[in-house]
mmCIF file of C-alpha atoms in Angstrom:
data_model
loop_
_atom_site.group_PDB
_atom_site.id
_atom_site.type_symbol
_atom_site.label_atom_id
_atom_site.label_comp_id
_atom_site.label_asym_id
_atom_site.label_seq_id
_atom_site.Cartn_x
_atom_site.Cartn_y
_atom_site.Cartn_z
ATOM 1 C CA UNK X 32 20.738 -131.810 13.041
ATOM 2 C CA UNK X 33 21.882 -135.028 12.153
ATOM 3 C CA UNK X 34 24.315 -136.082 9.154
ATOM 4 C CA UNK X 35 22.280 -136.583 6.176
ATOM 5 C CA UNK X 36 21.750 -139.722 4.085
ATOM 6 C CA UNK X 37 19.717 -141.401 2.478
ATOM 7 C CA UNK X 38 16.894 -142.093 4.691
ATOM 8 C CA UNK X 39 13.638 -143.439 2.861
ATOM 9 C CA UNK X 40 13.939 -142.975 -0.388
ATOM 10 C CA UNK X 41 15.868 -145.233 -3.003
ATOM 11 C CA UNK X 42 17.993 -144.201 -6.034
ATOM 12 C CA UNK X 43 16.366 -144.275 -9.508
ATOM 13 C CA UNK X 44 18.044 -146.180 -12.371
ATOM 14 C CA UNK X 45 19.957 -142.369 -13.126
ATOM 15 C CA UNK X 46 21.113 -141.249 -10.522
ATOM 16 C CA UNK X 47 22.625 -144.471 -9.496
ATOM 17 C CA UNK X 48 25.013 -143.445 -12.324
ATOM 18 C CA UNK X 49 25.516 -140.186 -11.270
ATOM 19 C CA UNK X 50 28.969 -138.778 -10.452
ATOM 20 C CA UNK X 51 30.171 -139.330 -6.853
ATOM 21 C CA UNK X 52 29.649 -135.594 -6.133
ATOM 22 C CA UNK X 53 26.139 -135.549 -7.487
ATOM 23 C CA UNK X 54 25.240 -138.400 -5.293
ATOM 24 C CA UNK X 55 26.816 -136.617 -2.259
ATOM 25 C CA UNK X 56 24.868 -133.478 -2.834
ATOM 26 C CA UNK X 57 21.636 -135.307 -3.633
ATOM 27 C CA UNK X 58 22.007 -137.080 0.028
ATOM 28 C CA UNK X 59 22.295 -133.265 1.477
ATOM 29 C CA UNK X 60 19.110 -132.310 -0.551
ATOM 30 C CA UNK X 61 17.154 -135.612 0.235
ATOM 31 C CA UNK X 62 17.521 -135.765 3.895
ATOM 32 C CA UNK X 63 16.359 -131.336 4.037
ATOM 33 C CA UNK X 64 13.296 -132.903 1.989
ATOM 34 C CA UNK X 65 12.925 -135.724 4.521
ATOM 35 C CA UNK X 66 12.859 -133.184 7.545
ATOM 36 C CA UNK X 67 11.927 -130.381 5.762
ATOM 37 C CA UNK X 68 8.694 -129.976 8.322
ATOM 38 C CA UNK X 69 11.222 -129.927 11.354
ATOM 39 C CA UNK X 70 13.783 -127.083 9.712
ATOM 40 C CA UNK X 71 11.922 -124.818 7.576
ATOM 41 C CA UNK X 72 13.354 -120.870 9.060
ATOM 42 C CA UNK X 73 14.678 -122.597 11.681
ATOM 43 C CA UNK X 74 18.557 -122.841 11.825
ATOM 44 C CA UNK X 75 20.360 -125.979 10.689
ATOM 45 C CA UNK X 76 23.512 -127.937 10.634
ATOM 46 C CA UNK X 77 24.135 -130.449 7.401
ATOM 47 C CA UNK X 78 27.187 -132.417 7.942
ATOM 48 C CA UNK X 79 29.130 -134.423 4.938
ATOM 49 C CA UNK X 80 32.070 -136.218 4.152
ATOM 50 C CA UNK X 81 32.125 -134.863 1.123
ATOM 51 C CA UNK X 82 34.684 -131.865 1.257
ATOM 52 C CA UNK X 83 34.197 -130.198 -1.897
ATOM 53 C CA UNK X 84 30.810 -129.773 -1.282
ATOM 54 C CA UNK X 85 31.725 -126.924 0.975
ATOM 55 C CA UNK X 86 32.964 -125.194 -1.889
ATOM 56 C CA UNK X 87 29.398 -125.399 -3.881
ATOM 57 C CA UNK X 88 26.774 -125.296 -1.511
ATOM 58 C CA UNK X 89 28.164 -122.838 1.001
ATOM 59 C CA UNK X 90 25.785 -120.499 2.051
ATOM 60 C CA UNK X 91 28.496 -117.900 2.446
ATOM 61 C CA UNK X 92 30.099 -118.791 -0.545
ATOM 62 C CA UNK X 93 29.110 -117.414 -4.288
ATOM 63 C CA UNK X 94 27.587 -120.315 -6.432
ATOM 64 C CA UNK X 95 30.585 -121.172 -9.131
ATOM 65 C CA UNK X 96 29.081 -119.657 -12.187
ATOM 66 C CA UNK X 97 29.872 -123.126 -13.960
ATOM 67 C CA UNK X 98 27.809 -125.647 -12.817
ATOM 68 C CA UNK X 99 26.247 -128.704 -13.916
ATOM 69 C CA UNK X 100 22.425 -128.173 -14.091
ATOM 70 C CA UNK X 101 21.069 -130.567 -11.579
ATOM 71 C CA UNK X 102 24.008 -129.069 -9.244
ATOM 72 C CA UNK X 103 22.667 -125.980 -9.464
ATOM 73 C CA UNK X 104 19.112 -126.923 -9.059
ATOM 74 C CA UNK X 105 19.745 -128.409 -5.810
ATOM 75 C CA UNK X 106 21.928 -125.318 -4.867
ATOM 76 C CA UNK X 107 18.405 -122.929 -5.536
ATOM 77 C CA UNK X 108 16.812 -125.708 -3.572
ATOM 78 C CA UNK X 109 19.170 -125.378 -0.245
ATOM 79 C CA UNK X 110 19.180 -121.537 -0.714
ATOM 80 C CA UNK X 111 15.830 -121.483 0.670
ATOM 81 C CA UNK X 112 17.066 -122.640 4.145
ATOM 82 C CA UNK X 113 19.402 -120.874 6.732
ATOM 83 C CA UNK X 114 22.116 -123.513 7.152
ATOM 84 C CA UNK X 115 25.374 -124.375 8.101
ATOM 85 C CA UNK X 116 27.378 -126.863 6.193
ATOM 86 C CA UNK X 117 30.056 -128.541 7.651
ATOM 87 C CA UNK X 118 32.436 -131.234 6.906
ATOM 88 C CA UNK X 119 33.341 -134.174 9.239
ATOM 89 C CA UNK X 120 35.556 -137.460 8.059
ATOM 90 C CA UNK X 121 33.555 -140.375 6.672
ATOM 91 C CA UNK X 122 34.715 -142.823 9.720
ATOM 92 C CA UNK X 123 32.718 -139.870 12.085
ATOM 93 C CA UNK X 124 29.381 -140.713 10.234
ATOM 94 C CA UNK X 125 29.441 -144.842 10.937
ATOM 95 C CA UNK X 126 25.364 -144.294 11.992
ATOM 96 C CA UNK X 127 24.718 -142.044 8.707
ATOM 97 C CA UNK X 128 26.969 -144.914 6.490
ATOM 98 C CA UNK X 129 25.582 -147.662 7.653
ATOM 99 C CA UNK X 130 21.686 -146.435 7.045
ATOM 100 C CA UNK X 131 23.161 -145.290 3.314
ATOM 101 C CA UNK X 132 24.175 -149.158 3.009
ATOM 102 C CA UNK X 133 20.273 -150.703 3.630
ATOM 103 C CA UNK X 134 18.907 -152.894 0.914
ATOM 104 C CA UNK X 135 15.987 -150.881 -0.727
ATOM 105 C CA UNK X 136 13.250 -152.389 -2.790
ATOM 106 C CA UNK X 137 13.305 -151.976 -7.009
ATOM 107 C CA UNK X 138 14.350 -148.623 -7.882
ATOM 108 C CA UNK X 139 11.157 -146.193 -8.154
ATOM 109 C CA UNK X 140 10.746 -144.334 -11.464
ATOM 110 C CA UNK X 141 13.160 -141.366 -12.670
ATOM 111 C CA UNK X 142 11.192 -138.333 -11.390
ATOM 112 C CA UNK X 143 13.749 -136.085 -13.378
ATOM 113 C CA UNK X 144 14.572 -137.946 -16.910
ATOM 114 C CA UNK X 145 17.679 -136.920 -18.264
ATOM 115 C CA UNK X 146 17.250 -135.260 -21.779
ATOM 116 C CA UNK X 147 20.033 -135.426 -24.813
ATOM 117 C CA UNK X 148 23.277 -133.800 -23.843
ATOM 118 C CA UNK X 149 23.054 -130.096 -25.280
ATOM 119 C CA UNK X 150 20.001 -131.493 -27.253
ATOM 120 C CA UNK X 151 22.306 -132.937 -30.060
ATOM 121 C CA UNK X 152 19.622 -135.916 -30.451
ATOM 122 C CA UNK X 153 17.112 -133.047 -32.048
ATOM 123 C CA UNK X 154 19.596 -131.057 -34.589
ATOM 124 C CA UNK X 155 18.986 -132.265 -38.553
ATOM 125 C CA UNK X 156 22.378 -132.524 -39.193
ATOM 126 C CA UNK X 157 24.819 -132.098 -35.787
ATOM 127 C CA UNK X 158 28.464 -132.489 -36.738
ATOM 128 C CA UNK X 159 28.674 -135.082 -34.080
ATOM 129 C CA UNK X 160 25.668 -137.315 -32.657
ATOM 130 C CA UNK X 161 25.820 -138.058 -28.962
ATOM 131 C CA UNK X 162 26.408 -141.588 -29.863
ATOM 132 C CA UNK X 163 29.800 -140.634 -31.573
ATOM 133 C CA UNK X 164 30.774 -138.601 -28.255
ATOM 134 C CA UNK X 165 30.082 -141.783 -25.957
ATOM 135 C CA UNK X 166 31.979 -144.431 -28.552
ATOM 136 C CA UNK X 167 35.573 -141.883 -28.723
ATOM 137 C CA UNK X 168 34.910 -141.046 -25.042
ATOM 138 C CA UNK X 169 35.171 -144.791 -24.367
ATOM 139 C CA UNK X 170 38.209 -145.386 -26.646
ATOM 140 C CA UNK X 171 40.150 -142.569 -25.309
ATOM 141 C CA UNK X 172 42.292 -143.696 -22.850
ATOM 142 C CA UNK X 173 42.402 -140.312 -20.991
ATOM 143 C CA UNK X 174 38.317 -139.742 -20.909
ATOM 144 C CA UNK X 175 38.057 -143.329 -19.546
ATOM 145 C CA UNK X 176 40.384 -142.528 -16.532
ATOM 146 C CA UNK X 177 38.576 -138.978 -16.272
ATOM 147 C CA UNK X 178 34.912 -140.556 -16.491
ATOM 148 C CA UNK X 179 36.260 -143.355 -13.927
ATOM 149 C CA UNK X 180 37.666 -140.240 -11.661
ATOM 150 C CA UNK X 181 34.153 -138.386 -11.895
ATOM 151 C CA UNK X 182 32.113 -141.699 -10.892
ATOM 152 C CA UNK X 183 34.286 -142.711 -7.967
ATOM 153 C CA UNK X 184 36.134 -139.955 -6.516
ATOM 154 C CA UNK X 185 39.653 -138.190 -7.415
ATOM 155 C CA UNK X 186 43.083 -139.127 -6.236
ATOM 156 C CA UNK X 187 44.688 -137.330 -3.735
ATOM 157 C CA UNK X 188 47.813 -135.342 -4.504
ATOM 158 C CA UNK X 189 49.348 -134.458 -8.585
ATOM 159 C CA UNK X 190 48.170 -136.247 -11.451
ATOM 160 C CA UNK X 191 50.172 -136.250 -14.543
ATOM 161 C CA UNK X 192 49.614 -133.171 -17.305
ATOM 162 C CA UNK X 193 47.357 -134.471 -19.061
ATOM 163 C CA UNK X 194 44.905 -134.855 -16.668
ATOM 164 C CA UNK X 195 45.260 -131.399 -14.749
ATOM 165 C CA UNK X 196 43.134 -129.256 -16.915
ATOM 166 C CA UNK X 197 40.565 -131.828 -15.872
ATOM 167 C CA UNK X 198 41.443 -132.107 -12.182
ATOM 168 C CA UNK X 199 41.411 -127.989 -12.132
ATOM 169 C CA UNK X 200 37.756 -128.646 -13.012
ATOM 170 C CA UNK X 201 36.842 -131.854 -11.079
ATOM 171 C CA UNK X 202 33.852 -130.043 -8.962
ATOM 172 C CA UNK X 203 32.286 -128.771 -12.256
ATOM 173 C CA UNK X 204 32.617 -131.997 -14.320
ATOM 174 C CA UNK X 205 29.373 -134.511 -13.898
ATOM 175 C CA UNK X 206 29.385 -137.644 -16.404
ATOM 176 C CA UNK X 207 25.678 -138.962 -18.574
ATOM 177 C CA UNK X 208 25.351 -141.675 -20.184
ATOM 178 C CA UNK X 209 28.968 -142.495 -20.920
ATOM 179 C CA UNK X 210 29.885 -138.839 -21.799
ATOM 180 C CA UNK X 211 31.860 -135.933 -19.995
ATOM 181 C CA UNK X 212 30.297 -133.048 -19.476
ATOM 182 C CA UNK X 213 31.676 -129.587 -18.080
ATOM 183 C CA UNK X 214 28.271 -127.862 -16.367
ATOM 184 C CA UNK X 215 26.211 -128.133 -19.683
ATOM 185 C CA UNK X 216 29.129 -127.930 -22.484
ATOM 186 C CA UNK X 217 30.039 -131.435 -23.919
ATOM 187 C CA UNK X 218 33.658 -132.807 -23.427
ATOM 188 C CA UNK X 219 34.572 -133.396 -27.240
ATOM 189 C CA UNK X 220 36.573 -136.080 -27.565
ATOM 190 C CA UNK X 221 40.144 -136.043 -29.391
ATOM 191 C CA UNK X 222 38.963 -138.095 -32.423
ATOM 192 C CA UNK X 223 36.092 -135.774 -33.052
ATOM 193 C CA UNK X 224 37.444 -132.690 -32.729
ATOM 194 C CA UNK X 225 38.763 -131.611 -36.058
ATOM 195 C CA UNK X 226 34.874 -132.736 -37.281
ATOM 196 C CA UNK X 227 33.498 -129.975 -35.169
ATOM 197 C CA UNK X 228 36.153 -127.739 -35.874
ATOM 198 C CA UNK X 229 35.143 -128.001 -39.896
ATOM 199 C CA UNK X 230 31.830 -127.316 -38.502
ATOM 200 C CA UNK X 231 32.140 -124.715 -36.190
ATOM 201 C CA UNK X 232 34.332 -122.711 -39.330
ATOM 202 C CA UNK X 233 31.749 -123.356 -41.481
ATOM 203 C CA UNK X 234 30.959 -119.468 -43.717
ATOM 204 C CA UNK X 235 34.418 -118.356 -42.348
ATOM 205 C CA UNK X 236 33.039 -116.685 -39.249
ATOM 206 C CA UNK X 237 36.769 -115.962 -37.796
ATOM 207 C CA UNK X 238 38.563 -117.111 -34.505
ATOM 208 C CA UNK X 239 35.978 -114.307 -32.228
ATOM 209 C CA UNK X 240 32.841 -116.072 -33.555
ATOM 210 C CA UNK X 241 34.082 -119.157 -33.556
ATOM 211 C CA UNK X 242 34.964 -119.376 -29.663
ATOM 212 C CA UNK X 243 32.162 -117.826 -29.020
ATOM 213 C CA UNK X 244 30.200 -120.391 -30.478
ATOM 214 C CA UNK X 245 32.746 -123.019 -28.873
ATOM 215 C CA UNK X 246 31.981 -121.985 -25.867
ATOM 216 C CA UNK X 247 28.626 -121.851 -25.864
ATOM 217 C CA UNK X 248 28.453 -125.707 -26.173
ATOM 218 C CA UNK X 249 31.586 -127.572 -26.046
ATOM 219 C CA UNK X 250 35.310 -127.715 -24.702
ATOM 220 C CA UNK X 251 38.235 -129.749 -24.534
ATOM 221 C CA UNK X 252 41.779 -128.893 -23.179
ATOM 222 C CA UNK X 253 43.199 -125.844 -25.476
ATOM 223 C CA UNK X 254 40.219 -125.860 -27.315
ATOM 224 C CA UNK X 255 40.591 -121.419 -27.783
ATOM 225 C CA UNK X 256 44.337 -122.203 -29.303
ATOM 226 C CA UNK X 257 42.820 -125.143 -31.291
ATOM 227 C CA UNK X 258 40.753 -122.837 -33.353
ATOM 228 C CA UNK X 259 43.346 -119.755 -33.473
ATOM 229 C CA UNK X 260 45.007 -122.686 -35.235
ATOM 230 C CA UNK X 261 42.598 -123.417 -37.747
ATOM 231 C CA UNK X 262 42.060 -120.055 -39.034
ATOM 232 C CA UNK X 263 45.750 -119.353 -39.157
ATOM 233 C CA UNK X 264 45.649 -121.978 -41.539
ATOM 234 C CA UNK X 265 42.507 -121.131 -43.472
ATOM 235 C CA UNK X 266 43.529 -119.195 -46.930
ATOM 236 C CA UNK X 267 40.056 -117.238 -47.340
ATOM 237 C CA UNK X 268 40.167 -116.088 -43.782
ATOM 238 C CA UNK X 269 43.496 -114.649 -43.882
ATOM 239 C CA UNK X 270 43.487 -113.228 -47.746
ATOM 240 C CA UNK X 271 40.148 -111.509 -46.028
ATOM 241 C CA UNK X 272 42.095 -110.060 -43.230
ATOM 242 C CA UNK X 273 41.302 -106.533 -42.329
ATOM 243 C CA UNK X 274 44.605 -104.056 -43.572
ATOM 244 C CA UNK X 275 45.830 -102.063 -40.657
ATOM 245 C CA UNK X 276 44.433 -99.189 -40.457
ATOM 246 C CA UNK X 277 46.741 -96.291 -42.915
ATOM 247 C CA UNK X 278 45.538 -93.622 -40.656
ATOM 248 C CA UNK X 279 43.809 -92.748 -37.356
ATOM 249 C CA UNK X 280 40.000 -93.356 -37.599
ATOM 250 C CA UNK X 281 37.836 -90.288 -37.059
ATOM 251 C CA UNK X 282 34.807 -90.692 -35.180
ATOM 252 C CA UNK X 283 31.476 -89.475 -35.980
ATOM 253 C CA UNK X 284 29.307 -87.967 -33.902
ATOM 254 C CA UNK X 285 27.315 -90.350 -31.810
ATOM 255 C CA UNK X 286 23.704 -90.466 -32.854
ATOM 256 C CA UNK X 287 21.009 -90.556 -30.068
ATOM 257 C CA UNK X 288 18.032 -91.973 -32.268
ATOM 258 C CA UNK X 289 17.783 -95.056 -34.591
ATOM 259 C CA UNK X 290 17.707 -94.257 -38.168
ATOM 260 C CA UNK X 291 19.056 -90.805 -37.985
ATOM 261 C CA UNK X 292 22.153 -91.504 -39.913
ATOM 262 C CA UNK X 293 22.825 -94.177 -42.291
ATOM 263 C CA UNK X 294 25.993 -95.290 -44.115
ATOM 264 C CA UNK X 295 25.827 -96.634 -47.549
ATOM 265 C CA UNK X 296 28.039 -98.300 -49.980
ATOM 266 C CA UNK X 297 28.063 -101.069 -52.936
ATOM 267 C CA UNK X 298 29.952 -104.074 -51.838
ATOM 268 C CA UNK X 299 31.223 -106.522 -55.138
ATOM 269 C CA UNK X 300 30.543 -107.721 -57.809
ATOM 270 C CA UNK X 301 30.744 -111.549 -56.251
ATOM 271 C CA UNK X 302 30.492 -114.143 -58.960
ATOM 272 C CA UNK X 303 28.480 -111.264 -61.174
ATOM 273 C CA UNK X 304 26.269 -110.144 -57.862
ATOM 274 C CA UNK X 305 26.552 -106.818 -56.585
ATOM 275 C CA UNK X 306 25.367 -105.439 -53.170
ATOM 276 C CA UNK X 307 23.689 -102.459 -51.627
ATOM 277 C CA UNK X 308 24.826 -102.112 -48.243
ATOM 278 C CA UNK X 309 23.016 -99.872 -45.798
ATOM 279 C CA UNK X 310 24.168 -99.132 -41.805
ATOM 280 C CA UNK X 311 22.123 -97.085 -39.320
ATOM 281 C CA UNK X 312 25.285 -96.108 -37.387
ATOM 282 C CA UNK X 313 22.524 -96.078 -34.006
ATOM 283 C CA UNK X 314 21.959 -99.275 -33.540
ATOM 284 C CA UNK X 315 24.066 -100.618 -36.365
ATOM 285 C CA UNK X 316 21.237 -102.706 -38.405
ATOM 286 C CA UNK X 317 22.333 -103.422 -41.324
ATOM 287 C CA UNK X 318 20.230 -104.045 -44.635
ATOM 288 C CA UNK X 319 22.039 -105.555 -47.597
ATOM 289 C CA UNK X 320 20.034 -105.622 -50.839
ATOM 290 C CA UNK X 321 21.397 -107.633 -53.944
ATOM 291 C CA UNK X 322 21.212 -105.123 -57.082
ATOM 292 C CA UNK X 323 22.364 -105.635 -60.835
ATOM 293 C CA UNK X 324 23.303 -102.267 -61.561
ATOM 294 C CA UNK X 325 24.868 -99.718 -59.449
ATOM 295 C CA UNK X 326 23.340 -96.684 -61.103
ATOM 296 C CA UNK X 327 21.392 -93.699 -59.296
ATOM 297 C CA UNK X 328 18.193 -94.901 -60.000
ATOM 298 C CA UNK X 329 18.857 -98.473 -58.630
ATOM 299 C CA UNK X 330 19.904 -96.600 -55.085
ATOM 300 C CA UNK X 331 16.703 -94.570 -55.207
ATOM 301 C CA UNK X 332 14.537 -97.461 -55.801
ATOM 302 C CA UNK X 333 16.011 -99.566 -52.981
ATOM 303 C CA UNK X 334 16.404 -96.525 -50.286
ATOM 304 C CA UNK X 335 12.513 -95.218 -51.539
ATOM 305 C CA UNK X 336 11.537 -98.934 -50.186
ATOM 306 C CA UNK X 337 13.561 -98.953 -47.141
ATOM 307 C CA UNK X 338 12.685 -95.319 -46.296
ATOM 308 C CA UNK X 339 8.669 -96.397 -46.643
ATOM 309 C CA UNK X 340 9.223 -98.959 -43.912
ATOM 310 C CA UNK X 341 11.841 -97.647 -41.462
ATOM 311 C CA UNK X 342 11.278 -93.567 -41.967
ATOM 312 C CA UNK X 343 13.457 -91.269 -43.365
ATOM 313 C CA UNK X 344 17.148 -90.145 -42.048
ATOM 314 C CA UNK X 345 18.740 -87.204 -41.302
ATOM 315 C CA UNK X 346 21.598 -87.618 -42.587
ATOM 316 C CA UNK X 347 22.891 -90.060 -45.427
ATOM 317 C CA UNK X 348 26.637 -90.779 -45.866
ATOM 318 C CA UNK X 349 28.167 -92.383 -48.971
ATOM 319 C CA UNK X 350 31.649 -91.662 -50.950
ATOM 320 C CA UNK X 351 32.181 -89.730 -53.857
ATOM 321 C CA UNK X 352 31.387 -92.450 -56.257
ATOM 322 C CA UNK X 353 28.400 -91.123 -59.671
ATOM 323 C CA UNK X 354 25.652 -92.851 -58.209
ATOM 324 C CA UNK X 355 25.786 -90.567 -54.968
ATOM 325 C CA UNK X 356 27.259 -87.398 -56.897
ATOM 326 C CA UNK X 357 25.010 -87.410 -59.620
ATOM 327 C CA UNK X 358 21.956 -84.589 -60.272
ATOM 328 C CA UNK X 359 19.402 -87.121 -59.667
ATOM 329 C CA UNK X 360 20.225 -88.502 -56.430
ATOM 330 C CA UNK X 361 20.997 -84.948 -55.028
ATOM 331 C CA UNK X 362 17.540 -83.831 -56.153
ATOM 332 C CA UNK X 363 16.289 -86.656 -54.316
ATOM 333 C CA UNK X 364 17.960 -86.017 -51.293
ATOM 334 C CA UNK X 365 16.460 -82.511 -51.183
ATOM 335 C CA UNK X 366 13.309 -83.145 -51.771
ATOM 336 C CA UNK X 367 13.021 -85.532 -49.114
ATOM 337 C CA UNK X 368 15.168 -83.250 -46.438
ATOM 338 C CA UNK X 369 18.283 -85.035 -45.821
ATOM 339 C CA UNK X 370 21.509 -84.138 -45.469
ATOM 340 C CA UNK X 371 23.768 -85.538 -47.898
ATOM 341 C CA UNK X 372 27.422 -86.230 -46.498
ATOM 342 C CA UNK X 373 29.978 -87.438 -48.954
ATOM 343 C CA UNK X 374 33.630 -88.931 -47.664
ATOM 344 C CA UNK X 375 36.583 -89.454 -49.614
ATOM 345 C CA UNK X 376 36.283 -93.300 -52.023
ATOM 346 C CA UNK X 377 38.446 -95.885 -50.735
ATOM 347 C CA UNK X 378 39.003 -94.608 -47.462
ATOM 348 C CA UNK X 379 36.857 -96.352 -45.140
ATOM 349 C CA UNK X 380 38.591 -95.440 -41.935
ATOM 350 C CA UNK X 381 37.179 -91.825 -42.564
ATOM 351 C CA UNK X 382 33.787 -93.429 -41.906
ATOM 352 C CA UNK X 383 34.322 -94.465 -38.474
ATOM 353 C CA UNK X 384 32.442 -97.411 -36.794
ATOM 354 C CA UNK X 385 29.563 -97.623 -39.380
ATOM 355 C CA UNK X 386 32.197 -98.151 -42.409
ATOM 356 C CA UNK X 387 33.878 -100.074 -40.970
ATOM 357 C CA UNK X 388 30.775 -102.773 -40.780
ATOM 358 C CA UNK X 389 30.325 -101.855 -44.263
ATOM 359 C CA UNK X 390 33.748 -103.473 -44.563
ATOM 360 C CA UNK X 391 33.114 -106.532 -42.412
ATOM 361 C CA UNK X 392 30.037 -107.492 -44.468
ATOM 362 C CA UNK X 393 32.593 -106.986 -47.909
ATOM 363 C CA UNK X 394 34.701 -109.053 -46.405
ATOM 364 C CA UNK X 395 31.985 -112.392 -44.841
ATOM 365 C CA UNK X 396 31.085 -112.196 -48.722
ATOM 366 C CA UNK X 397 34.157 -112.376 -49.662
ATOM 367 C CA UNK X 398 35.199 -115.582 -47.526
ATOM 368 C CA UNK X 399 31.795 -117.609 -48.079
ATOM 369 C CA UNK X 400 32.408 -116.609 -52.161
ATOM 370 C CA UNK X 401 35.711 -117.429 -52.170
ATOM 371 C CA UNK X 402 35.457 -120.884 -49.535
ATOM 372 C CA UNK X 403 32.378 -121.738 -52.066
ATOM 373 C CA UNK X 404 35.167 -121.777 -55.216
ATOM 374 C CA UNK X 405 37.785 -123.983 -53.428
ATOM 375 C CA UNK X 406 35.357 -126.341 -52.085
#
């Protein structure tokens, strides 16, 4: 088959600023479109100048799992062919060039419109608007360089540090509307950073949460050791910290249904609140119920209601505190069949996994309570 270009169709206003990649792989897609009646099953050869292209849209290669959405589009697109790609210098494809250079009539309409980055326009409150991104992303002298990189191709050979966690990434970087992206997560630049880092730490979530939430929208070089950082330095998070454990932790018995065993325990008082805290070690759902007193009847009341909608346990676990000890509560327990299990107070390793998220949810209270007075 012949090398592709562009043969009869023009570039819209947006993808005349797409990356130099993009374009490259749009050329591969447009001129399968353009012959698509003459190759469909059949065999076919798609040659480019483009060299990292082999790396993407290899059909013997695995689709990098981080890719820039129209990127991958086009690679579902190709998939449905049986092709060879194959690369072959630029000054080897004078005919395909030189069609690529004809003057085309007014751009025709964006058939694809490109939406907000990450939909940022659309949140009530974002931490950063997309405007913000593109202003810092211009005023940064290592974005511009990157941005210019991504538009017009990437040197040859080492570029200094501060560019090489970029470089490392060059075929999964695509630029829109003045902003970096990496596949779909934004490119934060260095002036906006610590913003979203207050916001990403908002409640205290801890360094696990807080990558993962990170990650599910943003990055920057050493973003993962930028937030171990912050919560090193965050009081509430580390007078919250988890002791190490005093003893091994003995394991219960794993359950096989929901709602067959349940874990209870009172977590506070917080700023005169006190909490019933309820675990179905199964699938670990987890009720917490805000109570004034932490008397027998107060548990009834609140496990009658939850027992009306969920169904009644098995087995209930709880410590030796009066509420769980007392005459009334064990009456209730028999009359309604379950299996009372007590463990010994103020050792929650005893408890296994289910305690132990009895102790997480103490200690997110804990943190937002404590944030909320040194705010």
């Amino acid at each position: 088959m012949a090398p592709i270009a562009y043969f009869s169709r023009t570039l819209s206003a947006a993808e005349r600023n797409y990356a130099q990649i993009d374009r490259e792989a749009l050329a591969l897609v447009a001129g399968v479109k353009k012959f698509h009646d003459y190759v469909y099953g059949r065999p076919i050869e798609l040659v480019t100048d483009h060299k990292p292209l082999l790396g993407l849209f290899a059909p013997d290669r695995q689709t990098p799992q981080i890719l820039s959405a129209c990127m991958l589009r086009w690679a579902v697109f190709l998939s449905a062919y049986t092709y060879e790609l194959v690369h072959r210098a630029g000054k080897a494809l004078g005919h395909a060039d030189a069609l690529s250079r004809l003057p085309f009539p007014e751009p025709a309409e964006d058939p694809s419109p490109a939406y907000g980055v990450m939909l940022l326009e659309d949140l009530p409150q974002p931490p950063v608007s997309v405007v913000d991104v593109a202003a810092f992303s211009a005023k940064d002298r290592t974005l511009v360089r990157v941005l210019d990189w991504v538009w017009r191709g990437w040197p040859e050979g080492k570029v200094p540090e501060e560019f090489r966690p970029y470089k490392s990434r060059r075929d999964e970087l695509s630029a829109h509307k003045g902003r970096l992206l990496w596949g779909s997560r934004v490119v934060v630049p260095p002036k906006l950073q610590q913003r979203v880092l207050e916001a990403l730490h908002e409640g205290h979530p801890g360094i696990v949460r807080m990558k993962a939430l990170a990650r599910s929208y943003m990055w920057w070089p050493k973003m993962d050791e930028a937030i171990e950082e912050w919560v090193r330095k965050c009081q509430p998070c580390q007078e919250s910290r988890p002791a190490m454990p005093q003893a091994p932790v003995q394991p219960w018995e794993v359950t096989k249904e929901p709602w067959s065993r349940l874990h209870i325990d009172f977590a506070g008082p917080f700023q005169g609140q006190t909490f019933l805290i309820v675990v179905d070690s199964h699938s670990k759902w987890l009720e917490v119920i805000p109570v004034t007193r932490m008397t027998s009847g107060v548990v009834i009341r609140n496990l009658r209601a939850l027992f009306v909608t969920h169904g009644l346990p098995n087995t209930l676990v709880s410590d030796n505190g009066a509420q769980f000890t007392s005459t009334e509560f064990k009456d209730f327990m028999d009359i309604n069949g379950i299996r009372h299990v007590t463990s010994a107070p103020f050792h929650p390793s005893t408890n296994g996994q289910a305690e132990r998220m009895v102790r997480t949810t103490k200690d997110a209270l804990r943190r937002i309570v404590y944030g909320d007075w040194h705010q």
